Every structure is written in structure tokens, then in C-alpha cells.
Amino acid sequence: MRSAPPPSPSAPDRWFPSRKPLPEPRLRLFCLPFAGGSAAIYTPWANALPAGVELCAVQLPGRERRLMEPPYKSLPELMDALMPVLLPLMDRPFALFGYSMGARIGLEVARRLRTQGGPRPLGFIAAAAPPPSHNDRDPIHQLDDVGFIAKLRDYEGTPEEVLQHKELLELILPTLRADFGLAWTGDGKDTAKLDIPLSVYGGRTDKHVGPGLIEHWRDESTADVRIRQFDGGHFFIRTHGQPVLEAVREDLTRWMTAVP
């Protein structure tokens, strides 16, 4: 059984393993991963973002160097641990990027900042995720192993060689279940619309979060909401990564330019 002390704000390198601090960043971009994913998906962005943007890719427990740490199964518990790590780095302008499950976490970060009177993000990019008011997909994390693995195959995010590797699968299944649970849940305390700019990315052939569903994000903020569609399915960030990065660059540049 995995056991580890809960991460603390005194060890930010565990949460941001690939961060390379800039002396005077114009903006920090906090990136949150999809279910089962890690900070590594964003590492190639570090030298490709607009000048002065510092990449802060979040590494959650239960993966890569944090593999032996138990994953969070409750979004409120994750937020209680994550917010104290994020807040010290929010002393500069910042934006949020979340992919699938990461968008659910990013939404909760934005909500907590608002309810706690914290700093305001310049913008939030939500990718491959349903809007909170339309998150009515089946809770697949509650299925038995056979059913859950079948659903993982359907998402096409877990390599087949991993799904066929019994020992490896046993090691990562608890994290995958916990992550999918986070993606389906919230704390239910704050359902008000955001008041920050949103940029929403979707895959044109995504079977789980289709273009029609993505359009409902327009109702989730009182500020500017822009929607972009990319070729590819649910994991278009892998199959069409360069257009996604170009869109991120454009969004960040627009938001930074708008700062007085």
C-alpha cells in the first residue's frame, strides 16, 4: 500500500518539478493535467511560450516521481493541499490552463480565489472538458475493473501496452480511478459564473466532449468567452499539439496586452 506524508508548501519542487523560475516573469501559467497525466505533457512548452511567461506545470500525487504518494480522491481535499502551494506564486500576473480533469481543477482554483478574496487570474483556458453545468457523464470511476478498463480504452488516452501489462496496470489503476473521480465532482459551494476571460478548446471528433457541449461554456463567465475547435479527438493535445500551443501563445499574449 502506498503511504507518504501529505505534501507541504515547503516542497514546491514536488508540485512543480519542471519549473524554471524567471527573475521577473510577466506572467505565470499554471497547467493542470488530464486524468492519469502528469506535468510532463507540458514540459515542451517551457521554451515556446511568449517572452516572460513562466511555465508552472503542476505534478499531482500518484504519478512519476510522486508515484508512491496516494492520489487525492476528493476535490476539496486536493484544493486544501494545492492552494497553499499556488498562492505564493500568484504574486505576479497569472493564468490557468486545465486539460479534461485539469480543467475541473482549474475551475475550482478560480472559484476558491474568488471566494477567498485572492488574486484574479488574467484568464482561464479549459480544454477537452464539459462545462460544469453540463457535467452529466457517467461516473466511470465507480465501475469494476473490467468496465473501467474498457472505458479507458474508449478514451484512447492510456496506451494499449499499459492496459495489457497486469502489474503496471495494478499500480496505476488507483490513480486513474481517483483522477476520474475528481473530474466528476466538486464541493457544491460555489456555482456562480466566473468573472474572468475564458478560452475553451475542444476536439472536433471528441466522442466525450463534442463541439455542441463545448459551446455551453459561453454561459460560464460574465467576461469574454472564446471557443476554439481543433482537429482530433479527446486527446487532441497529443495528436495536434502545435496548433494547441499556438492558441495558448495567442491567448496569453492577448491577456498580457490587456493588463494596464
PDB file of C-alpha atoms in Angstrom, residues 43-172:
ATOM      1  CA  THR A  43       7.349  20.382 -20.415  1.00  0.00           C
ATOM      2  CA  PRO A  44       7.951  21.071 -24.144  1.00  0.00           C
ATOM      3  CA  TRP A  45       6.063  24.361 -23.764  1.00  0.00           C
ATOM      4  CA  ALA A  46       8.663  25.895 -21.453  1.00  0.00           C
ATOM      5  CA  ASN A  47      10.768  27.500 -24.204  1.00  0.00           C
ATOM      6  CA  ALA A  48       7.908  28.087 -26.640  1.00  0.00           C
ATOM      7  CA  LEU A  49       5.652  30.422 -24.635  1.00  0.00           C
ATOM      8  CA  PRO A  50       5.705  34.209 -25.115  1.00  0.00           C
ATOM      9  CA  ALA A  51       8.716  36.020 -23.688  1.00  0.00           C
ATOM     10  CA  GLY A  52       8.455  36.489 -19.952  1.00  0.00           C
ATOM     11  CA  VAL A  53       5.939  33.675 -19.366  1.00  0.00           C
ATOM     12  CA  GLU A  54       6.990  31.199 -16.671  1.00  0.00           C
ATOM     13  CA  LEU A  55       5.596  27.693 -17.006  1.00  0.00           C
ATOM     14  CA  CYS A  56       4.323  26.152 -13.764  1.00  0.00           C
ATOM     15  CA  ALA A  57       3.162  22.654 -14.683  1.00  0.00           C
ATOM     16  CA  VAL A  58       1.502  21.014 -11.673  1.00  0.00           C
ATOM     17  CA  GLN A  59       2.503  17.485 -10.685  1.00  0.00           C
ATOM     18  CA  LEU A  60      -0.213  15.763  -8.671  1.00  0.00           C
ATOM     19  CA  PRO A  61       0.487  12.837  -6.301  1.00  0.00           C
ATOM     20  CA  GLY A  62       0.280   9.311  -7.673  1.00  0.00           C
ATOM     21  CA  ARG A  63       2.424   9.693 -10.810  1.00  0.00           C
ATOM     22  CA  GLU A  64       6.057   9.813 -11.962  1.00  0.00           C
ATOM     23  CA  ARG A  65       8.324  10.905  -9.071  1.00  0.00           C
ATOM     24  CA  ARG A  66       5.259  11.091  -6.831  1.00  0.00           C
ATOM     25  CA  LEU A  67       4.074   7.617  -7.781  1.00  0.00           C
ATOM     26  CA  MET A  68       4.289   6.288  -4.236  1.00  0.00           C
ATOM     27  CA  GLU A  69       2.154   9.110  -2.820  1.00  0.00           C
ATOM     28  CA  PRO A  70      -1.561   8.302  -2.600  1.00  0.00           C
ATOM     29  CA  PRO A  71      -3.691  10.269  -5.084  1.00  0.00           C
ATOM     30  CA  TYR A  72      -6.388  12.620  -3.879  1.00  0.00           C
ATOM     31  CA  LYS A  73      -9.896  11.209  -4.226  1.00  0.00           C
ATOM     32  CA  SER A  74     -11.728  14.340  -3.087  1.00  0.00           C
ATOM     33  CA  LEU A  75     -11.568  17.660  -4.917  1.00  0.00           C
ATOM     34  CA  PRO A  76     -11.933  19.714  -1.703  1.00  0.00           C
ATOM     35  CA  GLU A  77      -9.024  17.785  -0.122  1.00  0.00           C
ATOM     36  CA  LEU A  78      -6.881  18.333  -3.206  1.00  0.00           C
ATOM     37  CA  MET A  79      -7.680  22.034  -3.160  1.00  0.00           C
ATOM     38  CA  ASP A  80      -6.787  22.311   0.521  1.00  0.00           C
ATOM     39  CA  ALA A  81      -3.319  20.969  -0.325  1.00  0.00           C
ATOM     40  CA  LEU A  82      -2.861  22.704  -3.682  1.00  0.00           C
ATOM     41  CA  MET A  83      -3.949  26.271  -2.911  1.00  0.00           C
ATOM     42  CA  PRO A  84      -1.202  26.940  -0.314  1.00  0.00           C
ATOM     43  CA  VAL A  85       1.344  25.858  -2.942  1.00  0.00           C
ATOM     44  CA  LEU A  86      -0.124  28.031  -5.697  1.00  0.00           C
ATOM     45  CA  LEU A  87      -0.760  31.227  -3.759  1.00  0.00           C
ATOM     46  CA  PRO A  88       2.895  32.225  -3.128  1.00  0.00           C
ATOM     47  CA  LEU A  89       3.463  32.089  -6.901  1.00  0.00           C
ATOM     48  CA  MET A  90       0.414  34.208  -7.635  1.00  0.00           C
ATOM     49  CA  ASP A  91       2.225  37.411  -6.664  1.00  0.00           C
ATOM     50  CA  ARG A  92       2.623  38.105 -10.394  1.00  0.00           C
ATOM     51  CA  PRO A  93       0.006  38.139 -13.161  1.00  0.00           C
ATOM     52  CA  PHE A  94      -1.022  34.563 -13.904  1.00  0.00           C
ATOM     53  CA  ALA A  95      -3.334  32.405 -15.996  1.00  0.00           C
ATOM     54  CA  LEU A  96      -4.701  28.870 -15.668  1.00  0.00           C
ATOM     55  CA  PHE A  97      -4.694  26.026 -18.191  1.00  0.00           C
ATOM     56  CA  GLY A  98      -6.501  22.778 -17.488  1.00  0.00           C
ATOM     57  CA  TYR A  99      -6.985  19.766 -19.743  1.00  0.00           C
ATOM     58  CA  SER A 100     -10.002  17.493 -19.132  1.00  0.00           C
ATOM     59  CA  MET A 101      -9.723  16.699 -15.399  1.00  0.00           C
ATOM     60  CA  GLY A 102      -7.282  19.608 -15.170  1.00  0.00           C
ATOM     61  CA  ALA A 103      -9.983  21.988 -16.353  1.00  0.00           C
ATOM     62  CA  ARG A 104     -12.207  20.818 -13.488  1.00  0.00           C
ATOM     63  CA  ILE A 105      -9.382  21.524 -11.043  1.00  0.00           C
ATOM     64  CA  GLY A 106      -8.606  24.869 -12.680  1.00  0.00           C
ATOM     65  CA  LEU A 107     -12.233  25.894 -12.370  1.00  0.00           C
ATOM     66  CA  GLU A 108     -12.113  25.104  -8.649  1.00  0.00           C
ATOM     67  CA  VAL A 109      -8.896  27.128  -8.280  1.00  0.00           C
ATOM     68  CA  ALA A 110     -10.595  30.139  -9.877  1.00  0.00           C
ATOM     69  CA  ARG A 111     -13.630  29.726  -7.641  1.00  0.00           C
ATOM     70  CA  ARG A 112     -11.573  29.451  -4.459  1.00  0.00           C
ATOM     71  CA  LEU A 113      -9.580  32.533  -5.347  1.00  0.00           C
ATOM     72  CA  ARG A 114     -12.825  34.435  -5.768  1.00  0.00           C
ATOM     73  CA  THR A 115     -14.467  33.247  -2.550  1.00  0.00           C
ATOM     74  CA  GLN A 116     -11.282  33.790  -0.526  1.00  0.00           C
ATOM     75  CA  GLY A 117     -10.601  37.231  -1.965  1.00  0.00           C
ATOM     76  CA  GLY A 118      -7.404  36.043  -3.640  1.00  0.00           C
ATOM     77  CA  PRO A 119      -5.697  37.398  -6.757  1.00  0.00           C
ATOM     78  CA  ARG A 120      -7.625  37.286 -10.024  1.00  0.00           C
ATOM     79  CA  PRO A 121      -6.344  35.247 -12.994  1.00  0.00           C
ATOM     80  CA  LEU A 122      -5.863  37.121 -16.249  1.00  0.00           C
ATOM     81  CA  GLY A 123      -7.679  34.223 -17.902  1.00  0.00           C
ATOM     82  CA  PHE A 124      -8.517  30.534 -17.817  1.00  0.00           C
ATOM     83  CA  ILE A 125      -8.042  28.063 -20.672  1.00  0.00           C
ATOM     84  CA  ALA A 126     -10.280  24.993 -20.324  1.00  0.00           C
ATOM     85  CA  ALA A 127      -9.589  22.178 -22.796  1.00  0.00           C
ATOM     86  CA  ALA A 128     -11.414  18.913 -23.569  1.00  0.00           C
ATOM     87  CA  ALA A 129     -13.801  19.392 -20.649  1.00  0.00           C
ATOM     88  CA  PRO A 130     -17.560  19.800 -20.291  1.00  0.00           C
ATOM     89  CA  PRO A 131     -18.827  22.994 -18.679  1.00  0.00           C
ATOM     90  CA  PRO A 132     -19.733  22.500 -15.008  1.00  0.00           C
ATOM     91  CA  SER A 133     -23.425  22.998 -15.698  1.00  0.00           C
ATOM     92  CA  HIS A 134     -23.396  20.092 -18.183  1.00  0.00           C
ATOM     93  CA  ASN A 135     -21.098  17.598 -16.476  1.00  0.00           C
ATOM     94  CA  ASP A 136     -23.564  14.716 -16.543  1.00  0.00           C
ATOM     95  CA  ARG A 137     -21.364  11.957 -17.971  1.00  0.00           C
ATOM     96  CA  ASP A 138     -21.384   8.524 -16.337  1.00  0.00           C
ATOM     97  CA  PRO A 139     -19.114   8.237 -13.241  1.00  0.00           C
ATOM     98  CA  ILE A 140     -16.847   5.593 -14.752  1.00  0.00           C
ATOM     99  CA  HIS A 141     -14.552   5.533 -11.706  1.00  0.00           C
ATOM    100  CA  GLN A 142     -17.293   3.584  -9.913  1.00  0.00           C
ATOM    101  CA  LEU A 143     -17.207   0.682 -12.402  1.00  0.00           C
ATOM    102  CA  ASP A 144     -15.493  -2.622 -11.666  1.00  0.00           C
ATOM    103  CA  ASP A 145     -12.017  -3.113 -13.116  1.00  0.00           C
ATOM    104  CA  VAL A 146     -13.234  -4.738 -16.338  1.00  0.00           C
ATOM    105  CA  GLY A 147     -15.731  -1.961 -17.035  1.00  0.00           C
ATOM    106  CA  PHE A 148     -13.329   0.784 -16.021  1.00  0.00           C
ATOM    107  CA  ILE A 149     -10.542  -0.517 -18.251  1.00  0.00           C
ATOM    108  CA  ALA A 150     -12.991  -0.750 -21.164  1.00  0.00           C
ATOM    109  CA  LYS A 151     -13.863   2.911 -20.664  1.00  0.00           C
ATOM    110  CA  LEU A 152     -10.178   3.853 -20.502  1.00  0.00           C
ATOM    111  CA  ARG A 153      -9.735   2.144 -23.865  1.00  0.00           C
ATOM    112  CA  ASP A 154     -12.631   4.178 -25.234  1.00  0.00           C
ATOM    113  CA  TYR A 155     -10.955   7.431 -24.200  1.00  0.00           C
ATOM    114  CA  GLU A 156      -7.792   6.376 -26.066  1.00  0.00           C
ATOM    115  CA  GLY A 157      -5.603   8.119 -23.502  1.00  0.00           C
ATOM    116  CA  THR A 158      -3.920   5.103 -21.920  1.00  0.00           C
ATOM    117  CA  PRO A 159      -1.505   3.169 -24.181  1.00  0.00           C
ATOM    118  CA  GLU A 160      -2.667  -0.340 -25.010  1.00  0.00           C
ATOM    119  CA  GLU A 161       0.633  -1.799 -23.824  1.00  0.00           C
ATOM    120  CA  VAL A 162      -0.117  -0.342 -20.373  1.00  0.00           C
ATOM    121  CA  LEU A 163      -3.640  -1.784 -20.364  1.00  0.00           C
ATOM    122  CA  GLN A 164      -2.165  -5.185 -21.245  1.00  0.00           C
ATOM    123  CA  HIS A 165       0.532  -5.034 -18.540  1.00  0.00           C
ATOM    124  CA  LYS A 166      -1.064  -6.571 -15.438  1.00  0.00           C
ATOM    125  CA  GLU A 167       1.495  -5.428 -12.845  1.00  0.00           C
ATOM    126  CA  LEU A 168       1.767  -1.893 -14.210  1.00  0.00           C
ATOM    127  CA  LEU A 169      -1.986  -1.596 -14.531  1.00  0.00           C
ATOM    128  CA  GLU A 170      -2.471  -2.616 -10.912  1.00  0.00           C
ATOM    129  CA  LEU A 171      -0.044   0.129  -9.918  1.00  0.00           C
ATOM    130  CA  ILE A 172      -1.713   2.962 -11.838  1.00  0.00           C
TER     131      ILE A 172
END
